[in-house]
Amino acid sequence: MQNISALNRSESWRSFWMATWLGWQIESNWTDPFLFAVYSIVKPLASAGILVVMYTVIAKGNFNTPIFPYIYFGNAFYIYVGAVMSGISWAVIDDREHYKTLKYMYIAPIHIPAYWLGRGVARFLTGSIAVVITIAFGALFLQVPLDLAKVDWPLFFVSLFTGIAMLAMMGLILASITLLIAHHFFLIGEAVAGALYLFSGAIFPLDVLPAWLRPVGFAIPITYWLELMRRSLVGNVAQAFPTLSHFSNLQLVGILVGLSVIFGIASTFIFRFCDYRARERGLIDRVSNY
Amino acid sequence: MVTEQTTLSNLAVEVENLERIYKIRGSKKEKNVRKELVALKDVSLQIKRGELFGLLGPNGAGKTTLIKILTTLLAPTSGWARVAGYDVVKEPGKVRTQINMVSGGESSGYGLLTVRENLWMFSQFYGLPSKEANQRIEALLKIVGLEDRIHTKSSDLSTGLRQKMNIVRGFLTDPQVLFLDEPTLGLDVGASRDVRHLIRNWLDQDRSRTLLLTTHYMVEADELCDRVAIINQGRVLACDTPSALKQQLQRDALFEISVGALNGLAVPTLERVPGVRKVASEESEEMTVLKFILDEDAALGGVINKLTESNVKIVRLDKHEPTLEDVFVSLVGRSMAEVEKEGSNGDGK
Amino acid sequence: MATGSNPLASLPVEKASGWKLFLKTVIARAYPRIIGQQREKSWVFFDIFLPMLAISSYVFVYRAIGASEDYVGFVVIGGAMTAFWLNIMWSMSSQLYWEKEQGNLALYIMAPNSMMAVLLGMAVGGMFATLLRAVVIILLGSWFFHVQYVVVNFFQLLAVFFISMTALYGMGMMSASLFLLLSREADHLAQLAMEPVYLVSGMYFPIKAFSFWIAAAASIIPLTLGLDAMRQLVFQSGATLGFLSVTVELTILSILCVSFLIGARALLAYMEKLAIREGRLTESRR
């Protein structure tokens, strides 16, 4: 029994590392200046730029309000949501429809969810650089308040790692669903990330949403994660908005961990279900272009 | 002048000194290293209207490259080619109105469209009236035994059925010259027979039609083709009717000797036995089949002696009529399977 | 007499050529775009519902920072037009590359039809399918956020929309060849044309917020002036926030239209020539 579990564990690790290497080879490469510029500088800064211009048009260039850093940090960390979720789920489409290797991965003695997680690592790493560059740009040129001496580092790292694990679980759920759907002309990970943007209080406090939509925001872990990231970096800004201010840091971490565990368990069941349906309907090796 | 024009119009395909060299980029580490691969060298051919012409050769021989050039998808490095009287480089538009092509193992069309819709779409690119196209689609699908799948999404078809759909696509547009590149690849025996039957019938319906077929199945070429060109490493080694090609070996004695382990006996040493012209070997798990082309039957004694001396156990001995496989062996010195095994350079590129 | 009974007999009718063949090709290539999409219902969720939510986020940002309600309308119109831009990047510009990978490109080139017709078919099919998404976003967005429209000149609005669309899809046709030539980089180029283009084309704010020269440079993307002109024509404060007058914007858009279509044709011919010479038309680079 012990041997079997050790074998499974080593199989998962092997799948994960092999996929990480593979993802690195085909997804992105820091040594290619063009790709580095696209994914780590231009796209994230442009995305922040949209919000900055929107804010500037209305606030006439007054950056010294709590809402501006609220929007800026929320948007910066949200880069992880798109990167991790689409990094993992895109592997399904890329393997199935482009490289046509999904079927071979399936019959190989690897652990498919671990393989998908590995394929997402490359995007996670480039995403990390994008987050750093975006925040640095804000601090240097847009008066975003960031004092490294005042940052609550333990809270920052605990929240960051828990959050990444949580996003990876959400990515797995998406990858599982991708098994069942056709190849449309967009990245499902980014489409879902774009939609969750609305509910997670990333770029506006949840109070702005109509009351009946707020429960969705409270149900997704990203909301608490972003709040924790803001609190660890600039505590006073986060507390300027009432939505989550009655929760202590510890309570927020507790909620985040609890929800992450729930999503982790859900991802296992959803993978099993989608995997079963995909094999039942013969979708593992389909090419669905139109 | 009149004579020349008549000659031209009788030729469906004309190829003169054709050469194609691929420039291959090195890997990331050797970005600046440029390698060259000669896919076709000094190929000249003439195919008359009404002919079923076969290009026979192992994988990597250059068959697909030649088809690509003739179907205007690839430009030759030097030399020229005409299809249906038009130059493939200077008048590709005119060539395209006259041709169609099907390659084995292709996955054309759109997965979310049904078989009928995919075929209809391609028929429109050739200007067929929709009504006519739909009638032909139904009738052709019936011929290849795919009529019950007419409303199936093409993504739900098996490889063999998808290949049948592709074959229908080729015949659908009534081309003057049809190129079939390994059309029976991936088809089972029955389906391959149906396709060969379809090919023959199609040509018999209108003697102005021409069909160029590439294959590495000797029997297929032998059974179907009016003339065959044997091609290896980008060169045409022989070109004639299958019977004429085999005729050249008629006076030779052809033997196949199946043996057990060769016990270290090198095949080339057998070629040094007096009266032996060529030897090719094909190894399987249990035995090795040695194919001999001898000057006369009497030379067999020397071969048997040599094998016995080396303690090679003879399992079976056959004398047979020459086949295209033997023609290939006599031209190349090895069997087609051996050539493919020795590391072909991809699939004819 | 039709040959349905004997499909191996020669065609009893002439095959279409010239403009008839062109038209047939356009319709045939548009067909899978429209039918294929409807056949796989998941697009409704991923192509309409999710983008609708993403667009709503920007509306709430304006509400959070206390902008006037016209800005909400700006976002809704911008969001609807995003659909066309996504369609152009992901299913026009990258498409020839995908067609090559799937093995269709060789068949398209080998057929007697014009490749321009194939591209136009893709564009028309894509535009039709996307129009549905854009209309749903406008209807739902306007209903949900109570957007007030004051249409100044309906015919001008129609003209702006159609000319912008032609210019936009002309650009898509042109970039299809360009992306094919750049091969695997195509995906990355399309990625590059997402957020940066949303930013410079003023997808969610009036382009006037930029300096004149930045706005002028951004006008090379037909979306920029198309959006600006449409906003001027349907919102109360549109005219005061407009970059140039609608007439000037219409003129520039018309010039872009012609330039992109000519460019598409030239690039297509160049691509075909180069691909045939280098043997890259039929090779999939997996």
Coordinates of N, CA, C and O in Angstrom, one line a residue, chain A residues 23 25 30 43 55 72 98-99 101 103 134 141 144 164 168 171 216 223 268 272 275 289:
Chain A
G23 N 6.5 23.0 -20.9 CA 5.8 24.3 -21.0 C 6.8 25.4 -21.2 O 6.6 26.3 -22.0
Q25 N 9.7 25.1 -22.7 CA 10.2 25.1 -24.0 C 9.2 25.7 -25.0 O 9.7 26.3 -26.0
W30 N 12.4 33.6 -21.3 CA 12.9 34.9 -20.9 C 14.1 35.3 -21.8 O 14.3 36.5 -22.0
K43 N 2.0 44.1 -22.3 CA 0.6 43.7 -22.0 C 0.2 44.1 -20.5 O -0.8 44.8 -20.4
Y55 N -9.0 56.6 -14.9 CA -9.0 57.3 -13.6 C -8.6 58.8 -13.8 O -9.3 59.7 -13.3
Y72 N -5.0 50.1 -8.5 CA -3.7 49.7 -9.1 C -3.2 48.4 -8.6 O -2.8 47.5 -9.4
H98 N -3.4 21.4 -31.5 CA -2.3 21.8 -32.2 C -1.2 20.8 -32.3 O -0.8 20.3 -33.4
Y99 N -0.7 20.4 -31.2 CA 0.4 19.3 -31.2 C -0.2 17.9 -31.4 O 0.6 17.0 -31.7
T101 N -1.1 15.9 -29.2 CA -0.4 14.9 -28.3 C -1.2 14.6 -27.1 O -0.7 13.8 -26.3
K103 N -3.7 12.8 -26.6 CA -4.0 11.3 -26.5 C -2.8 10.6 -26.0 O -2.9 9.6 -25.3
T134 N 4.8 45.9 -13.1 CA 3.6 46.8 -13.0 C 3.7 47.6 -11.7 O 3.5 48.8 -11.7
F141 N 6.4 56.0 -11.1 CA 5.8 57.0 -12.0 C 4.4 57.5 -11.6 O 4.0 58.5 -12.1
V144 N 2.0 55.6 -6.7 CA 1.4 54.5 -5.9 C 2.2 54.4 -4.6 O 3.4 54.2 -4.7
I164 N -1.7 31.5 -4.9 CA -1.2 30.8 -6.1 C -1.7 29.4 -6.2 O -2.2 28.9 -7.2
A168 N -4.2 27.8 -8.9 CA -3.8 26.6 -9.7 C -5.0 25.6 -9.6 O -5.3 25.0 -10.6
G171 N -7.4 26.8 -12.0 CA -6.9 26.5 -13.4 C -7.2 25.0 -13.7 O -7.6 24.7 -14.8
V216 N -21.7 36.7 -4.8 CA -20.8 36.0 -5.7 C -19.3 36.3 -5.3 O -18.5 35.5 -5.2
T223 N -11.3 37.2 -4.0 CA -11.7 38.5 -3.3 C -10.8 38.6 -2.0 O -10.2 39.7 -1.8
T268 N -10.8 18.1 -7.9 CA -10.6 16.7 -8.0 C -11.9 16.0 -8.6 O -11.8 15.2 -9.6
R272 N -12.4 14.4 -12.4 CA -12.9 13.1 -12.6 C -14.1 13.0 -13.5 O -14.2 12.2 -14.4
D275 N -13.2 14.2 -17.1 CA -12.3 13.2 -17.7 C -13.1 12.0 -18.2 O -13.0 11.5 -19.3
N289 N -11.8 22.6 -35.1 CA -11.7 23.9 -35.7 C -12.9 24.2 -36.6 O -13.5 23.2 -37.1

